[in-house]
Coordinates of C-alpha atoms and ligand atoms in Angstrom, one line a residue:
M1 CA 85.1 204.8 -64.4
D2 CA 87.4 202.2 -65.8
T3 CA 89.7 201.1 -63.0
A4 CA 91.3 198.1 -64.8
G5 CA 95.1 198.3 -64.8
K6 CA 95.1 201.2 -62.2
V7 CA 95.8 201.3 -58.5
I8 CA 92.5 201.5 -56.6
K9 CA 92.2 203.5 -53.4
C10 CA 89.6 202.0 -51.1
K11 CA 88.6 201.3 -47.5
A12 CA 89.9 198.3 -45.7
A13 CA 90.0 197.0 -42.1
V14 CA 93.7 196.8 -41.2
L15 CA 94.9 194.8 -38.2
W16 CA 98.2 196.5 -37.5
E17 CA 99.1 194.3 -34.5
P18 CA 97.5 191.4 -32.6
H19 CA 95.2 192.2 -29.6
Q20 CA 94.1 195.4 -31.3
A21 CA 90.9 196.6 -32.9
F22 CA 90.7 196.9 -36.6
K23 CA 91.5 200.3 -38.0
L24 CA 89.5 201.5 -41.0
E25 CA 92.1 202.8 -43.4
E26 CA 92.4 204.0 -46.9
I27 CA 94.6 201.5 -48.7
E28 CA 96.0 201.1 -52.2
V29 CA 95.2 197.9 -54.1
A30 CA 97.5 197.3 -57.0
P31 CA 96.1 195.8 -60.3
P32 CA 96.2 192.0 -60.6
K33 CA 99.3 190.5 -62.1
A34 CA 99.3 187.5 -64.5
H35 CA 96.9 184.8 -63.2
E36 CA 95.4 187.1 -60.6
V37 CA 92.0 188.5 -60.1
R38 CA 90.9 191.8 -58.5
I39 CA 87.5 191.5 -56.8
K40 CA 85.1 194.1 -55.4
I41 CA 83.9 192.5 -52.2
I42 CA 80.1 192.9 -51.7
A43 CA 79.6 190.9 -48.4
T44 CA 81.8 189.1 -45.9
G45 CA 81.1 186.9 -42.9
I46 CA 83.1 187.1 -39.6
C47 CA 84.5 183.7 -38.7
R48 CA 86.2 182.7 -35.4
S49 CA 89.4 181.9 -37.3
D50 CA 89.7 185.6 -38.1
D51 CA 89.3 186.4 -34.3
H52 CA 92.1 183.9 -33.5
I53 CA 94.4 186.1 -35.4
V54 CA 93.1 189.3 -33.7
D55 CA 93.6 187.5 -30.4
G56 CA 97.2 186.7 -31.3
L57 CA 96.6 183.0 -31.0
M58 CA 98.3 182.3 -34.3
K59 CA 101.8 183.3 -33.1
D60 CA 103.6 183.0 -36.5
R61 CA 101.3 185.5 -38.3
K62 CA 102.6 188.4 -40.3
Y63 CA 101.4 191.9 -39.5
P64 CA 100.0 194.2 -40.6
V65 CA 97.3 192.1 -42.2
I66 CA 93.9 192.4 -43.9
L67 CA 91.9 189.4 -42.5
G68 CA 88.6 187.9 -43.7
H69 CA 88.2 184.7 -45.7
E70 CA 84.4 184.2 -45.9
G71 CA 83.4 186.6 -48.7
A72 CA 81.6 187.0 -52.0
G73 CA 82.0 189.7 -54.6
I74 CA 82.2 190.7 -58.2
V75 CA 85.3 190.5 -60.5
E76 CA 86.6 194.1 -61.2
S77 CA 89.5 193.1 -63.5
V78 CA 91.7 190.2 -64.3
G79 CA 95.4 189.8 -65.0
D80 CA 96.9 188.2 -68.1
G81 CA 96.1 184.5 -68.7
V82 CA 93.1 184.3 -66.4
T83 CA 90.6 182.0 -68.1
T84 CA 88.0 180.9 -65.5
V85 CA 86.5 184.3 -64.5
K86 CA 85.9 187.6 -66.2
P87 CA 85.0 191.2 -65.1
G88 CA 81.4 191.3 -63.9
D89 CA 81.3 187.6 -62.7
K90 CA 80.0 186.9 -59.3
V91 CA 82.6 185.0 -57.4
I92 CA 83.6 183.4 -54.0
P93 CA 87.3 183.6 -52.9
L94 CA 88.6 180.2 -51.8
F95 CA 90.7 180.3 -48.6
L96 CA 91.8 176.8 -49.7
P97 CA 93.1 177.2 -53.2
H98 CA 92.5 174.5 -55.9
C99 CA 95.2 174.5 -58.5
G100 CA 94.3 171.1 -60.0
E101 CA 97.9 170.2 -60.7
C102 CA 99.8 169.7 -57.4
R103 CA 100.2 166.4 -55.4
G104 CA 97.3 167.4 -53.1
C105 CA 95.0 168.3 -55.9
A106 CA 95.9 165.1 -57.8
E107 CA 95.1 162.8 -54.8
P108 CA 91.5 161.7 -55.3
K109 CA 90.9 161.6 -51.5
S110 CA 92.3 165.0 -50.7
N111 CA 91.0 168.6 -51.0
V112 CA 94.1 170.4 -49.7
C113 CA 96.1 172.1 -52.4
C114 CA 99.8 172.3 -51.7
K115 CA 99.7 176.0 -52.5
S116 CA 97.5 176.7 -49.5
D117 CA 98.9 179.2 -47.1
I118 CA 97.2 177.5 -44.1
G119 CA 100.0 176.5 -41.7
K120 CA 102.6 178.4 -43.7
N121 CA 101.3 181.9 -42.9
N122 CA 103.3 183.6 -45.6
G123 CA 100.6 186.2 -46.1
L124 CA 101.7 187.1 -49.6
M125 CA 100.8 186.4 -53.2
F126 CA 102.5 183.5 -54.9
D127 CA 105.3 185.7 -56.2
N128 CA 106.0 186.7 -52.6
T129 CA 104.8 190.3 -53.0
S130 CA 101.6 192.0 -51.8
R131 CA 99.0 194.0 -53.7
F132 CA 98.0 195.9 -50.6
T133 CA 99.8 199.0 -49.2
C134 CA 98.7 201.6 -46.6
K135 CA 100.6 204.7 -45.5
G136 CA 103.6 203.4 -47.5
K137 CA 103.7 200.1 -45.7
L138 CA 103.2 196.6 -47.2
I139 CA 100.0 195.0 -45.8
H140 CA 99.9 191.2 -45.8
N141 CA 97.0 189.1 -47.0
F142 CA 95.2 186.3 -45.1
I143 CA 95.0 182.7 -46.3
N144 CA 95.0 183.7 -50.0
T145 CA 91.8 185.7 -49.6
S146 CA 91.5 188.9 -47.4
T147 CA 87.9 190.0 -47.6
F148 CA 87.8 192.8 -45.0
T149 CA 88.5 195.3 -47.8
E150 CA 86.4 196.9 -50.6
Y151 CA 88.8 195.4 -53.1
T152 CA 91.1 192.4 -52.9
V153 CA 93.4 190.6 -55.2
V154 CA 93.6 186.8 -55.3
D155 CA 95.3 184.2 -57.5
E156 CA 93.1 182.6 -60.1
I157 CA 93.3 179.3 -58.2
S158 CA 91.8 181.0 -55.1
V159 CA 88.5 182.1 -56.7
V160 CA 85.5 180.4 -58.3
K161 CA 82.7 181.8 -60.4
I162 CA 79.2 181.3 -59.0
H163 CA 75.7 181.7 -60.5
D164 CA 74.6 185.2 -61.5
D165 CA 71.4 185.0 -59.4
A166 CA 73.3 184.2 -56.2
P167 CA 72.5 186.6 -53.3
L168 CA 76.0 187.5 -52.2
D169 CA 75.0 188.6 -48.7
K170 CA 73.9 185.0 -48.0
V171 CA 76.2 182.8 -50.2
C172 CA 79.3 184.3 -48.7
L173 CA 78.7 181.7 -45.9
V174 CA 79.6 179.1 -48.5
G175 CA 83.1 180.6 -48.4
C176 CA 83.8 179.0 -45.0
C177 CA 81.1 178.5 -42.4
F178 CA 78.4 176.4 -44.2
S179 CA 80.8 174.4 -46.4
T180 CA 83.2 173.6 -43.5
G181 CA 80.5 172.4 -41.1
Y182 CA 78.2 170.6 -43.6
G183 CA 81.2 169.0 -45.4
S184 CA 82.7 167.8 -42.1
A185 CA 79.6 165.7 -41.5
V186 CA 78.9 164.4 -45.0
N187 CA 82.5 164.2 -46.5
L188 CA 84.9 163.8 -43.6
A189 CA 82.9 161.8 -41.1
K190 CA 80.5 160.3 -43.8
V191 CA 77.7 160.2 -41.3
E192 CA 75.3 157.3 -42.1
P193 CA 71.6 157.0 -41.7
G194 CA 70.7 155.9 -38.2
S195 CA 74.0 156.8 -36.7
T196 CA 74.5 158.9 -33.5
C197 CA 76.4 162.2 -33.5
A198 CA 77.8 164.7 -30.9
V199 CA 78.7 168.3 -31.9
F200 CA 80.9 170.3 -29.6
G201 CA 80.5 174.1 -30.1
L202 CA 77.4 175.7 -31.7
G203 CA 78.9 178.6 -33.6
G204 CA 78.2 178.9 -37.3
I205 CA 80.5 175.9 -38.0
G206 CA 79.0 173.5 -35.4
L207 CA 75.4 174.4 -36.5
S208 CA 76.4 173.7 -40.1
V209 CA 77.7 170.3 -38.9
I210 CA 74.2 169.7 -37.4
I211 CA 72.6 170.5 -40.8
G212 CA 75.0 168.0 -42.4
C213 CA 74.3 165.2 -39.8
K214 CA 70.6 165.7 -40.2
A215 CA 70.8 165.6 -44.0
A216 CA 72.8 162.4 -43.7
G217 CA 70.0 160.8 -41.7
A218 CA 71.6 160.7 -38.2
S219 CA 69.1 159.3 -35.6
R220 CA 70.5 161.3 -32.7
I221 CA 72.4 164.6 -32.8
I222 CA 73.6 165.8 -29.4
A223 CA 74.5 169.5 -29.4
I224 CA 77.0 170.6 -26.7
D225 CA 77.9 174.2 -25.8
V226 CA 78.7 176.2 -22.6
N227 CA 76.3 178.9 -23.8
S228 CA 72.8 177.5 -23.5
R229 CA 71.5 180.4 -25.6
K230 CA 72.7 178.5 -28.6
F231 CA 70.4 175.5 -28.0
E232 CA 67.2 176.9 -29.5
K233 CA 68.9 177.4 -32.9
A234 CA 70.6 174.0 -32.7
K235 CA 67.2 172.3 -32.2
E236 CA 65.7 174.3 -35.0
L237 CA 68.4 173.0 -37.3
G238 CA 68.2 169.3 -36.2
A239 CA 69.8 168.7 -32.8
T240 CA 67.8 166.0 -30.9
E241 CA 69.3 166.8 -27.5
C242 CA 71.3 169.7 -26.0
V243 CA 73.8 169.5 -23.2
N244 CA 75.6 172.3 -21.3
P245 CA 78.8 170.9 -19.7
K246 CA 78.5 173.6 -17.0
D247 CA 75.3 172.0 -15.8
Q248 CA 76.8 168.6 -15.5
E249 CA 78.6 167.1 -12.4
N250 CA 80.7 164.7 -14.5
P251 CA 83.1 165.3 -17.4
I252 CA 81.2 165.9 -20.6
H253 CA 82.6 162.7 -22.3
E254 CA 81.2 160.6 -19.4
V255 CA 77.8 162.3 -19.9
I256 CA 77.8 161.5 -23.6
Q257 CA 79.0 157.9 -23.0
K258 CA 76.2 157.4 -20.6
M259 CA 73.6 158.9 -22.9
T260 CA 74.6 156.7 -25.8
N261 CA 75.5 153.3 -24.3
G262 CA 79.2 153.9 -24.6
G263 CA 79.7 156.7 -27.0
V264 CA 78.5 158.1 -30.4
H265 CA 79.5 157.0 -33.9
Y266 CA 80.6 160.5 -34.8
S267 CA 81.8 163.4 -32.8
F268 CA 82.9 166.9 -34.0
E269 CA 85.1 169.5 -32.3
C270 CA 84.0 172.9 -33.6
I271 CA 85.6 175.1 -31.0
G272 CA 89.4 175.0 -31.5
N273 CA 90.1 173.8 -28.0
T274 CA 92.6 170.9 -27.6
D275 CA 91.0 169.7 -24.3
I276 CA 87.6 169.5 -26.1
M277 CA 89.3 167.6 -29.0
V278 CA 90.2 164.9 -26.4
S279 CA 86.6 165.1 -25.0
A280 CA 85.2 164.6 -28.5
L281 CA 87.5 161.5 -29.0
L282 CA 86.4 160.1 -25.6
S283 CA 82.8 160.7 -26.5
S284 CA 83.0 158.5 -29.5
H285 CA 82.6 154.7 -29.0
L286 CA 85.8 152.9 -28.2
S287 CA 85.2 150.2 -30.8
C288 CA 83.9 152.1 -33.8
G289 CA 83.7 155.9 -33.0
T290 CA 85.2 158.6 -35.2
A291 CA 86.1 162.1 -33.9
V292 CA 86.5 164.8 -36.4
I293 CA 88.6 167.9 -35.6
V294 CA 87.1 171.0 -37.3
G295 CA 88.2 173.8 -35.0
V296 CA 91.6 175.4 -35.4
A297 CA 93.5 175.5 -32.2
P298 CA 96.1 178.1 -31.2
S299 CA 99.2 177.5 -33.3
L300 CA 101.6 176.4 -30.6
S301 CA 99.1 174.1 -28.8
K302 CA 99.6 170.4 -28.6
L303 CA 97.1 167.5 -28.6
S304 CA 97.8 164.8 -26.0
F305 CA 96.0 161.6 -25.1
P306 CA 96.8 157.9 -24.4
P307 CA 97.2 155.9 -27.6
I308 CA 95.0 153.1 -26.2
L309 CA 92.1 155.4 -27.1
L310 CA 92.9 154.7 -30.8
L311 CA 94.1 151.1 -30.4
T312 CA 90.6 149.9 -29.4
G313 CA 89.3 151.1 -32.8
R314 CA 88.5 154.8 -32.6
T315 CA 89.4 157.0 -35.5
L316 CA 90.6 160.6 -35.1
K317 CA 90.6 162.8 -38.2
G318 CA 90.4 166.4 -39.3
G319 CA 89.9 168.4 -42.4
L320 CA 89.7 171.8 -43.9
F321 CA 86.7 173.3 -45.7
G322 CA 84.7 170.2 -44.9
G323 CA 86.7 168.1 -47.4
F324 CA 85.2 170.1 -50.4
R325 CA 87.4 171.0 -53.4
G326 CA 86.6 174.7 -53.9
K327 CA 86.4 174.9 -57.7
D328 CA 84.3 171.7 -58.0
S329 CA 82.0 172.1 -55.1
V330 CA 81.4 175.8 -54.3
P331 CA 79.2 176.5 -57.5
Q332 CA 76.9 173.6 -56.6
L333 CA 76.7 174.5 -52.9
V334 CA 75.6 178.0 -54.0
L335 CA 72.9 176.5 -56.3
D336 CA 71.8 174.4 -53.4
L337 CA 71.4 177.5 -51.3
I338 CA 69.5 179.4 -54.1
S339 CA 67.1 176.4 -54.5
E340 CA 66.8 176.2 -50.7
K341 CA 67.9 172.6 -50.5
F342 CA 69.8 174.0 -47.5
K343 CA 68.8 177.1 -45.6
V344 CA 71.5 179.3 -44.0
D345 CA 69.1 182.0 -42.8
G346 CA 69.2 180.6 -39.3
L347 CA 73.0 181.0 -39.2
L348 CA 72.9 184.6 -40.4
T349 CA 71.9 186.5 -37.2
H350 CA 73.3 190.0 -37.9
K351 CA 74.0 192.3 -40.8
L352 CA 76.2 195.3 -40.3
A353 CA 77.8 197.9 -42.4
F354 CA 81.5 197.2 -43.2
N355 CA 82.6 200.1 -41.0
E356 CA 81.0 198.4 -38.0
I357 CA 83.4 195.5 -38.2
N358 CA 84.7 195.9 -34.6
K359 CA 81.1 195.7 -33.3
G360 CA 80.7 192.5 -35.4
F361 CA 83.7 190.9 -33.6
D362 CA 82.3 192.0 -30.2
L363 CA 79.0 190.3 -30.9
L364 CA 80.9 187.1 -31.8
R365 CA 83.0 187.2 -28.6
K366 CA 80.0 187.8 -26.4
G367 CA 78.3 184.8 -28.0
E368 CA 75.4 187.0 -29.2
S369 CA 75.8 186.3 -32.9
I370 CA 76.2 183.2 -35.0
R371 CA 77.3 184.9 -38.2
T372 CA 77.5 188.6 -38.8
V373 CA 77.6 189.5 -42.4
L374 CA 79.3 192.8 -43.2
E375 CA 78.0 194.7 -46.3
F376 CA 80.0 197.2 -48.2
Ligands
COD401 N1 82.7 173.6 -24.4 C1 81.6 173.7 -25.2 N2 81.4 174.7 -26.0 C2 82.3 175.7 -26.0 C3 83.5 175.7 -25.2 C4 83.6 174.5 -24.4 N3 84.7 174.4 -23.6 N4 84.2 176.8 -25.5 C5 83.5 177.5 -26.4 N5 82.4 176.9 -26.7 C6 81.3 177.3 -27.7 C7 81.1 178.7 -27.7 O1 80.1 179.1 -26.7 C8 80.5 178.9 -29.1 O2 79.1 178.8 -29.2 C9 81.2 177.8 -29.9 O3 81.8 177.0 -29.0 C10 82.2 178.3 -31.0 O4 81.6 179.0 -31.9 P1 82.1 180.3 -32.6 O5 80.9 181.1 -33.1 O6 83.0 181.0 -31.6 O7 83.0 179.8 -33.8 P2 82.7 179.4 -35.3 O8 81.5 178.6 -35.5 O9 82.9 180.5 -36.2 O10 83.8 178.2 -35.5 C11 85.1 178.5 -35.6 C12 86.0 177.4 -35.4 C13 86.4 177.3 -33.9 C14 85.6 176.0 -35.8 C15 87.3 177.9 -36.1 O11 88.4 177.4 -35.7 C16 87.0 177.7 -37.6 O12 86.5 178.5 -38.2 N6 87.5 176.6 -38.2 C17 87.3 176.3 -39.6 C18 88.2 175.3 -40.0 C19 89.0 175.9 -41.1 O13 88.8 175.3 -42.2 N7 89.7 177.0 -40.9 C20 90.4 177.6 -41.8 C21 89.8 178.9 -42.2 S1 88.4 179.2 -41.2
ZN402 ZN1 96.9 172.2 -55.9
ZN403 ZN1 86.4 180.4 -41.4

């Protein structure tokens, strides 16, 4: 059946209010307008950032909303003027758009497009309308993507074509998890051969940081988590030592300082906890250490530490999507996964049907899963 130009009725997981379970609803998805693309989502990962919204930690969010930002699918139809993808193409939606024209896209050192909805939380298409409705109500989108639905509509700058042979149930992890973690090590920290690293939080993102540190030739990779069940996988992927802060008498930064003769070269916060961001900074060497913030903390939280920590020579930085520019980097990262330059199989612990989405979030909250991929 040719659906182009028509409203599609399909299944979506709607979050009507924070602190609630997702409701599987029939929604209407309007056809793409000019420069927009309608995508049939084939697979989507569950990332902690989605859970932050369910938890109500992002206080300025719009509801109701369709979450999900780590997906892969096939273009169903395109609006006028779309030149980079066509119906039938395999694609990955980009939660960080890449317009190629704005100040952010023009800056050679930046990967953050000014059209990104991160921090703005508008939850709408660029013309300030939505393509989603349910029971007569407007449903918001999430960071220009919304993948917890059989069909979504994104702007052309928020989607990139990938290779026809890409296994979508795996490469969906390039949409956030793998790229964010791996890129944080190789692009943001720029880990060097022989350097020492500490990774706080061993979810899909922290484990991908470990993959990046190892690829960059780090001599020591210290993996830190309050859940010791995460250690086996961390070691498999390249961690040289594992530490559970709960088993230590002293604060974790003192433990890391002691293990590394004063602190690591590079530390990574992959939890979204401001206290741990300070621990990560303190765990980096006072003269030359760099701490990279990867985790997204609750929207009203504040980071506080004595400036002397930086005056002695430490660097504190952060980044989105591992510093990758979506349109330039995602197709190659997908090829690297196809050729098994990198393996994400270890990150992909569970596969569930889309309608088991609430179970998928429970597994993440209980620390039983790394990545659950939902298939439609
Ligand atoms: N000390 C040590 N470990 C801890 C602590 C603590 N105090 N608290 C929790 N942990 C561990 C948990 O046991 C868990 O293993 C790990 O930290 C967190 O992992 P997950 O699986 O909950 O989360 P991920 O890997 O999905 O990571 C999510 C981030 C927290 C990094 C999240 O903010 C994120 O996805 N950031 C991506 C940055 C980005 O670009 N975001 C925009 C769209 S995602
Ligand atoms: Zn831009
Ligand atoms: Zn994510």
